[in-house]
């Protein structure tokens, strides 16, 4: 059985290029999906506290470790949620994650978003009028230092971030001298992020592509239905999803498509090669039709913070507190 390609990180560790995403995998679906994935060669799982299904993933892992796979041959990523950015809460949440998954370490722990919520009031703390309660005092540097300390406990082998821009990355690296090994970001042919890709390449920070199939949070046709993707898939005798995953792989990303359907879980894992010409044609889609789907300022309830500098975030009242000056975050 093939276990797929791997990519070397800054530390020399190898991350499997294709992983299974688990966001929006419903109860009773994700246990099955994880078991099918591992039995069919996946060695990389993408989890998060906020997906609220890590205990089910843990049940699947019990069925396959050690009979199908040794723990050390799996790559398990999870993410620290916004309501636990404060160091004592971060340590507590990591322990909760480990107990849910039923393992004594994670391969990779990420800061899920460059946004702190007020702690101790649930996953989505809200004011009486329903607005999300941000914590503008706890900076990204404080939370990054908490992850650096958690790595020293051995409970996480590698640390990284998610949804970070170049500015956020520069801020935490400048303050601590420690580079995240991975930045997990939305990445598909509609969202090229050339600047971020170039910066991360220069710094040796690996990018993992989330929503690689362009998971549709806006009312746009699905990328798997795009005529060019369909044409190339037909030519290669591949699925549209395989073409999109191949595009991400050719950009050097690890790619974490989510599916709960057996045939898709299996076919998404089979890597196909794109020619330079087809890769370039697909890349052109995003040059003409730039789309970022995942913008928390547009969630309901909204996070009143500008994360990416997108025009749609211009009405947000707050900016990210990168390095410890709450005043800077109070008003753009
Ligand atoms: N760090 C972050 O902030 C963040 C944000 C979003 C996502 N993520 C991670 O990235 C993973 C993937 O992103 P995503 O879930 O947003 O989107 P995605 O993987 O791009 O797309 C998932 C959607 O595509 C469908 N699908 C899967 N395989 C398919 C195929 N072969 N043909 C057609 N449709 C297919 C799935 O439905 P079925 O399940 O029915 O097949 C699901 O509706 C997440 O699950 C999560 O682990 C991280």
GROMACS .gro file of C-alpha atoms and ligand atoms in nm:
model
  380
    1UNK     CA    1   0.000   0.000   0.000
    2UNK     CA    2   0.124   0.351  -0.075
    3UNK     CA    3   0.140   0.598   0.212
    4UNK     CA    4   0.197   0.894  -0.021
    5UNK     CA    5   0.461   1.165  -0.046
    6UNK     CA    6   0.608   1.344   0.253
    7UNK     CA    7   0.757   1.694   0.290
    8UNK     CA    8   1.051   1.794   0.511
    9UNK     CA    9   0.991   2.064   0.772
   10UNK     CA   10   1.247   2.304   0.921
   11UNK     CA   11   1.325   2.055   1.200
   12UNK     CA   12   1.392   1.777   0.949
   13UNK     CA   13   1.068   1.595   1.040
   14UNK     CA   14   0.854   1.470   0.752
   15UNK     CA   15   0.487   1.564   0.722
   16UNK     CA   16   0.272   1.343   0.496
   17UNK     CA   17   0.158   1.556   0.201
   18UNK     CA   18  -0.207   1.450   0.197
   19UNK     CA   19  -0.405   1.455   0.520
   20UNK     CA   20  -0.768   1.404   0.611
   21UNK     CA   21  -0.963   1.718   0.710
   22UNK     CA   22  -1.229   1.675   0.978
   23UNK     CA   23  -1.410   2.012   0.999
   24UNK     CA   24  -1.790   1.979   0.961
   25UNK     CA   25  -1.764   1.602   0.977
   26UNK     CA   26  -2.079   1.517   1.169
   27UNK     CA   27  -2.096   1.290   1.470
   28UNK     CA   28  -2.103   0.925   1.357
   29UNK     CA   29  -1.939   1.028   1.030
   30UNK     CA   30  -1.594   1.124   1.142
   31UNK     CA   31  -1.517   0.800   1.331
   32UNK     CA   32  -1.590   0.605   1.016
   33UNK     CA   33  -1.402   0.852   0.793
   34UNK     CA   34  -1.085   0.837   1.002
   35UNK     CA   35  -1.089   0.458   1.013
   36UNK     CA   36  -1.141   0.432   0.636
   37UNK     CA   37  -0.866   0.688   0.574
   38UNK     CA   38  -0.607   0.511   0.784
   39UNK     CA   39  -0.694   0.168   0.643
   40UNK     CA   40  -0.637   0.318   0.296
   41UNK     CA   41  -0.297   0.473   0.357
   42UNK     CA   42  -0.359   0.817   0.511
   43UNK     CA   43  -0.102   0.893   0.779
   44UNK     CA   44  -0.194   1.259   0.847
   45UNK     CA   45  -0.506   1.378   1.031
   46UNK     CA   46  -0.609   1.740   1.071
   47UNK     CA   47  -0.807   1.800   1.390
   48UNK     CA   48  -0.907   2.093   1.610
   49UNK     CA   49  -1.071   2.146   1.946
   50UNK     CA   50  -1.335   2.364   1.780
   51UNK     CA   51  -1.446   2.085   1.543
   52UNK     CA   52  -1.597   1.925   1.853
   53UNK     CA   53  -1.537   1.575   1.723
   54UNK     CA   54  -1.192   1.486   1.858
   55UNK     CA   55  -1.338   1.226   2.096
   56UNK     CA   56  -1.485   1.046   1.796
   57UNK     CA   57  -1.154   1.063   1.615
   58UNK     CA   58  -1.008   0.909   1.932
   59UNK     CA   59  -1.254   0.619   1.906
   60UNK     CA   60  -1.143   0.554   1.548
   61UNK     CA   61  -0.777   0.566   1.652
   62UNK     CA   62  -0.840   0.297   1.915
   63UNK     CA   63  -0.958   0.069   1.633
   64UNK     CA   64  -0.645   0.116   1.421
   65UNK     CA   65  -0.359   0.169   1.670
   66UNK     CA   66  -0.159  -0.054   1.687
   67UNK     CA   67  -0.333  -0.313   1.465
   68UNK     CA   68  -0.315  -0.110   1.142
   69UNK     CA   69  -0.067   0.165   1.224
   70UNK     CA   70   0.181   0.244   1.498
   71UNK     CA   71   0.122   0.577   1.673
   72UNK     CA   72   0.468   0.695   1.566
   73UNK     CA   73   0.379   0.638   1.200
   74UNK     CA   74   0.083   0.879   1.221
   75UNK     CA   75   0.098   1.257   1.195
   76UNK     CA   76  -0.170   1.416   1.413
   77UNK     CA   77  -0.225   1.791   1.398
   78UNK     CA   78  -0.460   1.975   1.631
   79UNK     CA   79  -0.526   2.342   1.703
   80UNK     CA   80  -0.554   2.567   2.004
   81UNK     CA   81  -0.888   2.748   2.001
   82UNK     CA   82  -0.923   3.126   2.039
   83UNK     CA   83  -1.073   3.105   2.388
   84UNK     CA   84  -0.754   2.946   2.525
   85UNK     CA   85  -0.482   3.184   2.399
   86UNK     CA   86  -0.387   3.279   2.755
   87UNK     CA   87  -0.094   3.053   2.863
   88UNK     CA   88  -0.265   2.872   3.156
   89UNK     CA   89  -0.571   2.803   2.941
   90UNK     CA   90  -0.354   2.686   2.651
   91UNK     CA   91  -0.190   2.420   2.868
   92UNK     CA   92  -0.529   2.306   2.992
   93UNK     CA   93  -0.679   2.287   2.643
   94UNK     CA   94  -0.386   2.082   2.514
   95UNK     CA   95  -0.444   1.827   2.791
   96UNK     CA   96  -0.813   1.814   2.701
   97UNK     CA   97  -0.728   1.757   2.334
   98UNK     CA   98  -0.487   1.475   2.421
   99UNK     CA   99  -0.745   1.307   2.643
  100UNK     CA  100  -1.012   1.335   2.371
  101UNK     CA  101  -0.785   1.184   2.107
  102UNK     CA  102  -0.647   0.926   2.349
  103UNK     CA  103  -0.281   0.988   2.272
  104UNK     CA  104  -0.003   1.128   2.486
  105UNK     CA  105   0.140   1.365   2.226
  106UNK     CA  106   0.053   1.561   1.913
  107UNK     CA  107   0.282   1.580   1.614
  108UNK     CA  108   0.182   1.940   1.546
  109UNK     CA  109  -0.004   2.198   1.751
  110UNK     CA  110  -0.120   2.517   1.580
  111UNK     CA  111  -0.259   2.848   1.701
  112UNK     CA  112  -0.588   2.815   1.510
  113UNK     CA  113  -0.648   3.189   1.451
  114UNK     CA  114  -0.453   3.507   1.524
  115UNK     CA  115  -0.742   3.612   1.749
  116UNK     CA  116  -0.785   3.577   2.126
  117UNK     CA  117  -1.131   3.545   2.280
  118UNK     CA  118  -1.200   3.607   2.645
  119UNK     CA  119  -1.121   3.286   2.838
  120UNK     CA  120  -1.333   3.080   3.075
  121UNK     CA  121  -1.666   3.162   2.910
  122UNK     CA  122  -1.702   2.879   2.660
  123UNK     CA  123  -1.577   2.842   2.305
  124UNK     CA  124  -1.771   3.144   2.176
  125UNK     CA  125  -1.793   3.397   2.462
  126UNK     CA  126  -2.061   3.652   2.383
  127UNK     CA  127  -2.179   3.981   2.530
  128UNK     CA  128  -2.549   4.032   2.606
  129UNK     CA  129  -2.602   4.178   2.261
  130UNK     CA  130  -2.455   3.863   2.104
  131UNK     CA  131  -2.115   4.002   1.998
  132UNK     CA  132  -1.806   3.782   2.036
  133UNK     CA  133  -1.597   3.895   2.334
  134UNK     CA  134  -1.244   3.950   2.207
  135UNK     CA  135  -0.941   3.957   2.436
  136UNK     CA  136  -0.736   4.244   2.295
  137UNK     CA  137  -0.474   4.223   2.572
  138UNK     CA  138  -0.331   3.881   2.497
  139UNK     CA  139  -0.094   3.922   2.205
  140UNK     CA  140   0.009   3.666   1.945
  141UNK     CA  141   0.359   3.676   2.096
  142UNK     CA  142   0.221   3.573   2.439
  143UNK     CA  143   0.035   3.279   2.287
  144UNK     CA  144   0.331   3.179   2.069
  145UNK     CA  145   0.552   3.175   2.381
  146UNK     CA  146   0.293   2.948   2.546
  147UNK     CA  147   0.325   2.704   2.254
  148UNK     CA  148   0.705   2.719   2.275
  149UNK     CA  149   0.674   2.615   2.640
  150UNK     CA  150   0.425   2.340   2.559
  151UNK     CA  151   0.669   2.197   2.306
  152UNK     CA  152   0.927   2.169   2.587
  153UNK     CA  153   0.691   1.936   2.778
  154UNK     CA  154   0.710   1.681   2.493
  155UNK     CA  155   0.330   1.681   2.462
  156UNK     CA  156   0.367   1.842   2.118
  157UNK     CA  157   0.653   1.755   1.885
  158UNK     CA  158   0.618   2.054   1.652
  159UNK     CA  159   0.446   2.391   1.675
  160UNK     CA  160   0.296   2.621   1.418
  161UNK     CA  161   0.018   2.864   1.338
  162UNK     CA  162  -0.287   2.895   1.117
  163UNK     CA  163  -0.447   3.185   0.933
  164UNK     CA  164  -0.137   3.400   0.996
  165UNK     CA  165  -0.038   3.675   0.753
  166UNK     CA  166   0.322   3.778   0.681
  167UNK     CA  167   0.289   4.057   0.939
  168UNK     CA  168   0.169   3.816   1.210
  169UNK     CA  169   0.453   3.574   1.131
  170UNK     CA  170   0.715   3.847   1.134
  171UNK     CA  171   0.588   3.972   1.470
  172UNK     CA  172   0.615   3.641   1.655
  173UNK     CA  173   0.948   3.547   1.495
  174UNK     CA  174   1.103   3.886   1.576
  175UNK     CA  175   0.993   3.864   1.940
  176UNK     CA  176   1.098   3.504   2.008
  177UNK     CA  177   1.348   3.399   1.742
  178UNK     CA  178   1.138   3.084   1.698
  179UNK     CA  179   0.984   3.015   1.358
  180UNK     CA  180   0.658   2.825   1.329
  181UNK     CA  181   0.728   2.509   1.129
  182UNK     CA  182   0.387   2.528   0.960
  183UNK     CA  183   0.131   2.794   0.872
  184UNK     CA  184  -0.203   2.636   0.779
  185UNK     CA  185  -0.403   2.869   0.555
  186UNK     CA  186  -0.694   2.873   0.313
  187UNK     CA  187  -0.537   2.786  -0.022
  188UNK     CA  188  -0.695   2.685  -0.354
  189UNK     CA  189  -0.681   2.820  -0.709
  190UNK     CA  190  -0.904   3.119  -0.617
  191UNK     CA  191  -0.669   3.228  -0.336
  192UNK     CA  192  -0.306   3.229  -0.448
  193UNK     CA  193  -0.151   3.445  -0.173
  194UNK     CA  194   0.176   3.483  -0.368
  195UNK     CA  195   0.331   3.715  -0.106
  196UNK     CA  196   0.265   3.475   0.178
  197UNK     CA  197   0.390   3.180  -0.028
  198UNK     CA  198   0.709   3.366  -0.115
  199UNK     CA  199   0.772   3.480   0.245
  200UNK     CA  200   0.715   3.131   0.386
  201UNK     CA  201   0.944   2.977   0.126
  202UNK     CA  202   1.218   3.224   0.214
  203UNK     CA  203   1.179   3.151   0.588
  204UNK     CA  204   1.141   2.774   0.549
  205UNK     CA  205   0.787   2.780   0.692
  206UNK     CA  206   0.578   2.503   0.538
  207UNK     CA  207   0.227   2.586   0.418
  208UNK     CA  208  -0.064   2.348   0.464
  209UNK     CA  209  -0.360   2.421   0.236
  210UNK     CA  210  -0.702   2.412   0.397
  211UNK     CA  211  -1.027   2.416   0.201
  212UNK     CA  212  -0.822   2.286  -0.096
  213UNK     CA  213  -1.142   2.206  -0.286
  214UNK     CA  214  -1.263   2.559  -0.222
  215UNK     CA  215  -1.519   2.461   0.043
  216UNK     CA  216  -1.796   2.695  -0.041
  217UNK     CA  217  -1.882   2.947   0.226
  218UNK     CA  218  -1.999   3.198  -0.036
  219UNK     CA  219  -2.259   3.138  -0.304
  220UNK     CA  220  -2.015   3.057  -0.581
  221UNK     CA  221  -2.009   2.750  -0.804
  222UNK     CA  222  -1.788   2.482  -0.649
  223UNK     CA  223  -1.431   2.466  -0.776
  224UNK     CA  224  -1.489   2.098  -0.852
  225UNK     CA  225  -1.748   2.219  -1.106
  226UNK     CA  226  -1.523   2.476  -1.273
  227UNK     CA  227  -1.508   2.404  -1.650
  228UNK     CA  228  -1.126   2.414  -1.665
  229UNK     CA  229  -1.090   2.179  -1.368
  230UNK     CA  230  -1.344   1.944  -1.530
  231UNK     CA  231  -1.160   1.957  -1.863
  232UNK     CA  232  -0.822   1.876  -1.708
  233UNK     CA  233  -0.972   1.601  -1.491
  234UNK     CA  234  -1.128   1.440  -1.796
  235UNK     CA  235  -0.800   1.459  -1.988
  236UNK     CA  236  -0.606   1.296  -1.703
  237UNK     CA  237  -0.874   1.038  -1.623
  238UNK     CA  238  -0.877   1.184  -1.272
  239UNK     CA  239  -1.143   1.332  -1.044
  240UNK     CA  240  -1.183   1.710  -1.020
  241UNK     CA  241  -1.078   1.690  -0.654
  242UNK     CA  242  -0.758   1.506  -0.751
  243UNK     CA  243  -0.675   1.788  -0.994
  244UNK     CA  244  -0.725   2.051  -0.723
  245UNK     CA  245  -0.518   1.853  -0.474
  246UNK     CA  246  -0.245   1.809  -0.737
  247UNK     CA  247  -0.243   2.184  -0.795
  248UNK     CA  248  -0.182   2.243  -0.421
  249UNK     CA  249   0.083   1.972  -0.411
  250UNK     CA  250   0.266   2.129  -0.707
  251UNK     CA  251   0.281   2.456  -0.513
  252UNK     CA  252   0.460   2.265  -0.235
  253UNK     CA  253   0.171   2.260   0.010
  254UNK     CA  254   0.053   1.973   0.220
  255UNK     CA  255  -0.316   1.939   0.142
  256UNK     CA  256  -0.595   1.830   0.379
  257UNK     CA  257  -0.919   1.762   0.187
  258UNK     CA  258  -1.216   1.670   0.406
  259UNK     CA  259  -1.457   1.396   0.310
  260UNK     CA  260  -1.680   1.155   0.496
  261UNK     CA  261  -1.758   0.947   0.186
  262UNK     CA  262  -1.557   0.630   0.136
  263UNK     CA  263  -1.503   0.660  -0.240
  264UNK     CA  264  -1.392   1.023  -0.207
  265UNK     CA  265  -1.166   0.954   0.092
  266UNK     CA  266  -0.993   0.688  -0.117
  267UNK     CA  267  -0.968   0.879  -0.444
  268UNK     CA  268  -0.859   1.209  -0.280
  269UNK     CA  269  -0.553   1.024  -0.146
  270UNK     CA  270  -0.438   0.904  -0.489
  271UNK     CA  271  -0.198   1.170  -0.616
  272UNK     CA  272  -0.193   1.263  -0.985
  273UNK     CA  273   0.069   1.476  -1.163
  274UNK     CA  274  -0.016   1.804  -1.332
  275UNK     CA  275   0.186   1.927  -1.628
  276UNK     CA  276   0.345   2.272  -1.596
  277UNK     CA  277   0.100   2.395  -1.858
  278UNK     CA  278  -0.209   2.270  -1.676
  279UNK     CA  279  -0.075   2.402  -1.346
  280UNK     CA  280  -0.031   2.747  -1.502
  281UNK     CA  281  -0.378   2.741  -1.658
  282UNK     CA  282  -0.534   2.659  -1.319
  283UNK     CA  283  -0.331   2.930  -1.147
  284UNK     CA  284  -0.476   3.183  -1.392
  285UNK     CA  285  -0.826   3.117  -1.246
  286UNK     CA  286  -0.729   3.292  -0.924
  287UNK     CA  287  -0.554   3.582  -1.096
  288UNK     CA  288  -0.890   3.671  -1.256
  289UNK     CA  289  -1.130   3.569  -0.980
  290UNK     CA  290  -0.969   3.628  -0.637
  291UNK     CA  291  -1.184   3.479  -0.360
  292UNK     CA  292  -1.122   3.426   0.010
  293UNK     CA  293  -1.405   3.222   0.158
  294UNK     CA  294  -1.310   3.214   0.525
  295UNK     CA  295  -1.347   3.565   0.674
  296UNK     CA  296  -1.449   3.559   1.044
  297UNK     CA  297  -1.564   3.921   1.034
  298UNK     CA  298  -1.849   3.782   0.821
  299UNK     CA  299  -1.936   3.492   1.050
  300UNK     CA  300  -2.256   3.500   1.250
  301UNK     CA  301  -2.187   3.616   1.519
  302UNK     CA  302  -1.913   3.824   1.364
  303UNK     CA  303  -1.562   3.857   1.507
  304UNK     CA  304  -1.516   4.232   1.508
  305UNK     CA  305  -1.154   4.220   1.392
  306UNK     CA  306  -0.961   4.277   1.071
  307UNK     CA  307  -0.736   3.975   1.012
  308UNK     CA  308  -0.635   3.976   0.649
  309UNK     CA  309  -0.680   4.334   0.532
  310UNK     CA  310  -0.956   4.230   0.291
  311UNK     CA  311  -1.194   4.505   0.173
  312UNK     CA  312  -1.479   4.304   0.333
  313UNK     CA  313  -1.313   4.351   0.672
  314UNK     CA  314  -1.291   4.729   0.650
  315UNK     CA  315  -1.582   4.781   0.890
  316UNK     CA  316  -1.414   4.580   1.169
  317UNK     CA  317  -1.335   4.788   1.477
  318UNK     CA  318  -1.020   4.605   1.587
  319UNK     CA  319  -0.682   4.494   1.456
  320UNK     CA  320  -0.473   4.197   1.566
  321UNK     CA  321  -0.257   4.250   1.874
  322UNK     CA  322   0.064   4.102   1.736
  323UNK     CA  323   0.323   4.192   1.993
  324UNK     CA  324   0.171   4.317   2.312
  325UNK     CA  325   0.038   4.664   2.270
  326UNK     CA  326  -0.336   4.647   2.337
  327UNK     CA  327  -0.380   5.010   2.232
  328UNK     CA  328  -0.268   4.919   1.881
  329UNK     CA  329  -0.543   4.661   1.860
  330UNK     CA  330  -0.818   4.881   1.991
  331UNK     CA  331  -0.884   5.077   1.679
  332UNK     CA  332  -0.755   5.049   1.327
  333LIG     N1  333  -0.715   2.620   1.002
  333LIG     C1  334  -0.836   2.659   0.972
  333LIG     O1  335  -0.883   2.767   1.011
  333LIG     C2  336  -0.921   2.571   0.886
  333LIG     C3  337  -1.034   2.624   0.823
  333LIG     C4  338  -1.107   2.540   0.740
  333LIG     C5  339  -1.067   2.408   0.723
  333LIG     N2  340  -0.959   2.358   0.788
  333LIG     C6  341  -0.916   2.216   0.773
  333LIG     O2  342  -0.905   2.186   0.635
  333LIG     C7  343  -0.991   2.076   0.603
  333LIG     C8  344  -1.041   2.087   0.460
  333LIG     O3  345  -1.108   2.208   0.438
  333LIG     P1  346  -1.267   2.217   0.421
  333LIG     O4  347  -1.331   2.109   0.498
  333LIG     O5  348  -1.302   2.357   0.451
  333LIG     O6  349  -1.292   2.202   0.267
  333LIG     P2  350  -1.251   2.109   0.145
  333LIG     O7  351  -1.171   1.991   0.192
  333LIG     O8  352  -1.194   2.197   0.043
  333LIG     O9  353  -1.392   2.062   0.093
  333LIG     C9  354  -1.474   1.977   0.166
  333LIG    C10  355  -1.604   1.960   0.088
  333LIG    O10  356  -1.577   1.896  -0.037
  333LIG    C11  357  -1.651   1.774  -0.046
  333LIG     N3  358  -1.563   1.676  -0.114
  333LIG    C12  359  -1.464   1.602  -0.060
  333LIG     N4  360  -1.406   1.524  -0.154
  333LIG    C13  361  -1.471   1.549  -0.269
  333LIG    C14  362  -1.458   1.497  -0.401
  333LIG     N5  363  -1.367   1.403  -0.430
  333LIG     N6  364  -1.541   1.546  -0.497
  333LIG    C15  365  -1.634   1.642  -0.468
  333LIG     N7  366  -1.650   1.694  -0.344
  333LIG    C16  367  -1.570   1.648  -0.245
  333LIG    C17  368  -1.685   1.735   0.096
  333LIG    O11  369  -1.807   1.663   0.105
  333LIG     P3  370  -1.813   1.510   0.160
  333LIG    O12  371  -1.758   1.507   0.299
  333LIG    O13  372  -1.959   1.480   0.153
  333LIG    O14  373  -1.732   1.428   0.063
  333LIG    C18  374  -1.702   1.873   0.161
  333LIG    O15  375  -1.831   1.923   0.133
  333LIG    C19  376  -1.101   2.088   0.711
  333LIG    O16  377  -1.179   1.973   0.720
  333LIG    C20  378  -1.017   2.118   0.831
  333LIG    O17  379  -0.955   2.000   0.880
  333LIG    C21  380  -0.883   2.439   0.868
   0.00000   0.00000   0.00000
